[in-house]
């Protein structure tokens, strides 16, 4: 049963990851990326890395939520769902991707990896959490919420008029109505 779940989650992660580059809107790509990362996090939990799996899911879901907030704030919901190319300068992107893949693969094979010293901890998840955050986990959780609230508030204050207010419902022509930001 565990093997079936592992392979199912792996397929979901890869398919959702590929979907990010296939769909033609930012909103759909964001949701596909979130699904991919949640599947990766669930796979990590399944193989016994509970802490890393939970951190991956929480971090990526929060990141996608912040991305969605920015998308809606700057583009509105309809433009975020409109078809657009998610890949810019395909030839350069492919060349850079292949070069980075070759460089990282060469690094993996060429680096002399250190051998294990000592014995592993009884509960590696707890030890990893303590090493990463120490006694500051609660503080970091509180600070992260304040940081997100600060970012959203800053954007709301900085962007006093959205695209719908400037261009109207069709987003093609500038609205002349003062309520929509026209007349300036």
mmCIF file of C-alpha atoms in Angstrom:
data_model
loop_
_atom_site.group_PDB
_atom_site.id
_atom_site.type_symbol
_atom_site.label_atom_id
_atom_site.label_comp_id
_atom_site.label_asym_id
_atom_site.label_seq_id
_atom_site.Cartn_x
_atom_site.Cartn_y
_atom_site.Cartn_z
ATOM 1 C CA UNK A 1 0.000 0.000 0.000
ATOM 2 C CA UNK A 2 2.833 2.385 0.874
ATOM 3 C CA UNK A 3 4.546 1.704 -2.437
ATOM 4 C CA UNK A 4 1.359 2.422 -4.382
ATOM 5 C CA UNK A 5 0.837 5.671 -2.458
ATOM 6 C CA UNK A 6 4.480 6.688 -2.946
ATOM 7 C CA UNK A 7 4.387 6.120 -6.701
ATOM 8 C CA UNK A 8 0.971 7.757 -7.022
ATOM 9 C CA UNK A 9 2.182 10.886 -5.211
ATOM 10 C CA UNK A 10 5.353 10.889 -7.296
ATOM 11 C CA UNK A 11 3.357 10.777 -10.519
ATOM 12 C CA UNK A 12 1.080 13.556 -9.250
ATOM 13 C CA UNK A 13 4.130 15.692 -8.368
ATOM 14 C CA UNK A 14 5.732 15.239 -11.789
ATOM 15 C CA UNK A 15 2.515 15.695 -13.766
ATOM 16 C CA UNK A 16 1.596 18.825 -11.799
ATOM 17 C CA UNK A 17 5.142 20.138 -12.265
ATOM 18 C CA UNK A 18 4.922 19.649 -16.020
ATOM 19 C CA UNK A 19 1.453 21.216 -16.009
ATOM 20 C CA UNK A 20 2.969 24.466 -14.743
ATOM 21 C CA UNK A 21 4.635 24.899 -18.124
ATOM 22 C CA UNK A 22 1.701 23.605 -20.179
ATOM 23 C CA UNK A 23 -1.188 25.726 -18.877
ATOM 24 C CA UNK A 24 -1.620 29.193 -20.279
ATOM 25 C CA UNK A 25 -2.549 31.301 -17.254
ATOM 26 C CA UNK A 26 -0.702 32.393 -14.159
ATOM 27 C CA UNK A 27 -3.486 31.294 -11.800
ATOM 28 C CA UNK A 28 -3.604 27.761 -13.199
ATOM 29 C CA UNK A 29 0.194 27.528 -13.116
ATOM 30 C CA UNK A 30 0.187 28.664 -9.481
ATOM 31 C CA UNK A 31 -2.340 26.024 -8.473
ATOM 32 C CA UNK A 32 -0.471 23.317 -10.413
ATOM 33 C CA UNK A 33 2.769 24.286 -8.669
ATOM 34 C CA UNK A 34 1.036 24.151 -5.289
ATOM 35 C CA UNK A 35 -0.317 20.673 -6.056
ATOM 36 C CA UNK A 36 3.155 19.536 -7.116
ATOM 37 C CA UNK A 37 4.768 20.763 -3.915
ATOM 38 C CA UNK A 38 2.034 19.293 -1.709
ATOM 39 C CA UNK A 39 2.582 15.928 -3.420
ATOM 40 C CA UNK A 40 6.334 16.230 -2.803
ATOM 41 C CA UNK A 41 5.686 17.091 0.849
ATOM 42 C CA UNK A 42 3.340 14.132 1.249
ATOM 43 C CA UNK A 43 5.977 11.889 -0.326
ATOM 44 C CA UNK A 44 8.536 13.126 2.194
ATOM 45 C CA UNK A 45 6.129 12.368 5.046
ATOM 46 C CA UNK A 46 5.555 8.947 3.562
ATOM 47 C CA UNK A 47 9.272 8.090 3.584
ATOM 48 C CA UNK A 48 9.612 9.130 7.221
ATOM 49 C CA UNK A 49 10.828 12.713 6.910
ATOM 50 C CA UNK A 50 7.842 14.187 8.713
ATOM 51 C CA UNK A 51 9.456 17.505 9.526
ATOM 52 C CA UNK A 52 10.738 18.158 6.010
ATOM 53 C CA UNK A 53 7.408 17.099 4.533
ATOM 54 C CA UNK A 54 5.435 19.385 6.825
ATOM 55 C CA UNK A 55 7.815 22.295 6.214
ATOM 56 C CA UNK A 56 7.632 21.741 2.456
ATOM 57 C CA UNK A 57 3.836 21.707 2.442
ATOM 58 C CA UNK A 58 3.455 24.689 4.775
ATOM 59 C CA UNK A 59 6.140 26.767 3.081
ATOM 60 C CA UNK A 60 4.985 26.103 -0.464
ATOM 61 C CA UNK A 61 1.288 26.565 0.263
ATOM 62 C CA UNK A 62 2.078 29.863 1.993
ATOM 63 C CA UNK A 63 4.316 30.896 -0.913
ATOM 64 C CA UNK A 64 1.603 30.094 -3.449
ATOM 65 C CA UNK A 65 -0.941 32.012 -1.354
ATOM 66 C CA UNK A 66 1.313 35.074 -1.324
ATOM 67 C CA UNK A 67 1.839 34.667 -5.068
ATOM 68 C CA UNK A 68 -1.930 34.510 -5.597
ATOM 69 C CA UNK A 69 -2.390 37.644 -3.491
ATOM 70 C CA UNK A 70 0.147 39.539 -5.609
ATOM 71 C CA UNK A 71 -1.424 38.210 -8.803
ATOM 72 C CA UNK A 72 -4.922 39.313 -7.861
ATOM 73 C CA UNK A 73 -3.708 42.649 -6.534
ATOM 74 C CA UNK A 74 -1.750 43.589 -9.642
ATOM 75 C CA UNK A 75 -3.746 41.831 -12.347
ATOM 76 C CA UNK A 76 -7.216 41.170 -10.972
ATOM 77 C CA UNK A 77 -8.724 37.705 -11.070
ATOM 78 C CA UNK A 78 -9.854 37.682 -14.690
ATOM 79 C CA UNK A 79 -6.475 38.607 -16.224
ATOM 80 C CA UNK A 80 -4.811 35.994 -14.038
ATOM 81 C CA UNK A 81 -7.026 33.392 -15.696
ATOM 82 C CA UNK A 82 -6.592 34.777 -19.222
ATOM 83 C CA UNK A 83 -4.390 32.841 -21.624
ATOM 84 C CA UNK A 84 -0.822 34.093 -21.772
ATOM 85 C CA UNK A 85 2.543 32.573 -22.503
ATOM 86 C CA UNK A 86 4.241 31.303 -19.373
ATOM 87 C CA UNK A 87 7.555 30.855 -21.192
ATOM 88 C CA UNK A 88 9.516 33.805 -22.505
ATOM 89 C CA UNK A 89 12.405 33.466 -24.962
ATOM 90 C CA UNK A 90 12.133 29.697 -25.310
ATOM 91 C CA UNK A 91 15.513 29.148 -26.980
ATOM 92 C CA UNK A 92 17.428 31.035 -24.300
ATOM 93 C CA UNK A 93 15.392 29.328 -21.557
ATOM 94 C CA UNK A 94 16.169 25.867 -22.969
ATOM 95 C CA UNK A 95 19.878 26.699 -23.361
ATOM 96 C CA UNK A 96 20.145 28.034 -19.813
ATOM 97 C CA UNK A 97 18.193 25.062 -18.426
ATOM 98 C CA UNK A 98 20.410 22.523 -20.166
ATOM 99 C CA UNK A 99 23.564 24.381 -19.070
ATOM 100 C CA UNK A 100 22.406 24.523 -15.439
ATOM 101 C CA UNK A 101 21.419 20.844 -15.516
ATOM 102 C CA UNK A 102 24.818 19.817 -16.908
ATOM 103 C CA UNK A 103 26.641 22.049 -14.390
ATOM 104 C CA UNK A 104 24.708 20.690 -11.415
ATOM 105 C CA UNK A 105 25.041 17.098 -12.611
ATOM 106 C CA UNK A 106 28.796 17.544 -13.022
ATOM 107 C CA UNK A 107 28.922 19.053 -9.540
ATOM 108 C CA UNK A 108 27.085 16.089 -8.044
ATOM 109 C CA UNK A 109 29.494 13.654 -9.675
ATOM 110 C CA UNK A 110 32.698 15.647 -9.142
ATOM 111 C CA UNK A 111 32.326 16.820 -5.539
ATOM 112 C CA UNK A 112 33.992 14.563 -2.968
ATOM 113 C CA UNK A 113 31.074 13.882 -0.643
ATOM 114 C CA UNK A 114 32.026 13.596 3.031
ATOM 115 C CA UNK A 115 31.600 10.298 4.773
ATOM 116 C CA UNK A 116 29.354 9.996 7.776
ATOM 117 C CA UNK A 117 30.871 10.784 11.134
ATOM 118 C CA UNK A 118 29.260 9.654 14.338
ATOM 119 C CA UNK A 119 25.922 7.958 14.647
ATOM 120 C CA UNK A 120 22.566 9.355 13.521
ATOM 121 C CA UNK A 121 20.259 10.826 16.151
ATOM 122 C CA UNK A 122 17.478 8.694 17.544
ATOM 123 C CA UNK A 123 14.865 11.135 16.187
ATOM 124 C CA UNK A 124 16.457 12.919 13.209
ATOM 125 C CA UNK A 125 13.321 14.978 12.519
ATOM 126 C CA UNK A 126 13.374 16.573 15.961
ATOM 127 C CA UNK A 127 17.119 17.165 15.806
ATOM 128 C CA UNK A 128 16.840 18.776 12.371
ATOM 129 C CA UNK A 129 14.070 21.057 13.621
ATOM 130 C CA UNK A 130 16.162 22.072 16.612
ATOM 131 C CA UNK A 131 19.209 22.691 14.439
ATOM 132 C CA UNK A 132 17.269 24.819 11.974
ATOM 133 C CA UNK A 133 15.111 26.875 14.315
ATOM 134 C CA UNK A 134 16.324 26.262 17.848
ATOM 135 C CA UNK A 135 14.071 27.863 20.397
ATOM 136 C CA UNK A 136 12.887 30.504 17.918
ATOM 137 C CA UNK A 137 10.181 28.484 16.127
ATOM 138 C CA UNK A 138 7.256 30.282 17.777
ATOM 139 C CA UNK A 139 8.863 33.685 17.196
ATOM 140 C CA UNK A 140 9.468 32.894 13.522
ATOM 141 C CA UNK A 141 5.870 31.756 13.070
ATOM 142 C CA UNK A 142 4.619 35.025 14.563
ATOM 143 C CA UNK A 143 7.048 37.142 12.568
ATOM 144 C CA UNK A 144 6.076 35.445 9.312
ATOM 145 C CA UNK A 145 2.409 36.352 9.770
ATOM 146 C CA UNK A 146 3.358 39.956 10.538
ATOM 147 C CA UNK A 147 5.602 40.045 7.452
ATOM 148 C CA UNK A 148 2.813 38.827 5.166
ATOM 149 C CA UNK A 149 0.379 41.352 6.666
ATOM 150 C CA UNK A 150 2.971 44.101 6.154
ATOM 151 C CA UNK A 151 3.506 43.138 2.508
ATOM 152 C CA UNK A 152 -0.221 43.084 1.772
ATOM 153 C CA UNK A 153 -0.813 46.378 3.592
ATOM 154 C CA UNK A 154 2.098 48.008 1.769
ATOM 155 C CA UNK A 155 0.742 46.923 -1.592
ATOM 156 C CA UNK A 156 -2.763 48.106 -0.748
ATOM 157 C CA UNK A 157 -1.408 51.511 0.220
ATOM 158 C CA UNK A 158 0.928 51.762 -2.769
ATOM 159 C CA UNK A 159 -1.611 50.627 -5.359
ATOM 160 C CA UNK A 160 -4.492 53.002 -4.793
ATOM 161 C CA UNK A 161 -6.094 52.156 -8.136
ATOM 162 C CA UNK A 162 -6.253 48.730 -9.742
ATOM 163 C CA UNK A 163 -6.496 47.834 -13.418
ATOM 164 C CA UNK A 164 -10.277 47.559 -13.292
ATOM 165 C CA UNK A 165 -10.525 51.078 -11.922
ATOM 166 C CA UNK A 166 -8.190 52.480 -14.571
ATOM 167 C CA UNK A 167 -9.436 50.541 -17.622
ATOM 168 C CA UNK A 168 -12.968 49.452 -16.752
ATOM 169 C CA UNK A 169 -14.403 45.966 -16.933
ATOM 170 C CA UNK A 170 -13.075 45.068 -20.390
ATOM 171 C CA UNK A 171 -9.470 46.105 -19.523
ATOM 172 C CA UNK A 172 -8.977 47.451 -23.055
ATOM 173 C CA UNK A 173 -9.696 51.126 -22.873
ATOM 174 C CA UNK A 174 -9.213 53.640 -20.145
ATOM 175 C CA UNK A 175 -12.484 54.311 -18.389
ATOM 176 C CA UNK A 176 -13.700 57.893 -18.511
ATOM 177 C CA UNK A 177 -15.850 57.448 -15.445
ATOM 178 C CA UNK A 178 -14.418 59.199 -12.362
ATOM 179 C CA UNK A 179 -15.462 56.242 -10.222
ATOM 180 C CA UNK A 180 -13.231 54.032 -12.353
ATOM 181 C CA UNK A 181 -10.289 56.390 -12.133
ATOM 182 C CA UNK A 182 -10.931 58.189 -15.373
ATOM 183 C CA UNK A 183 -10.778 61.897 -15.922
ATOM 184 C CA UNK A 184 -7.166 62.313 -14.836
#
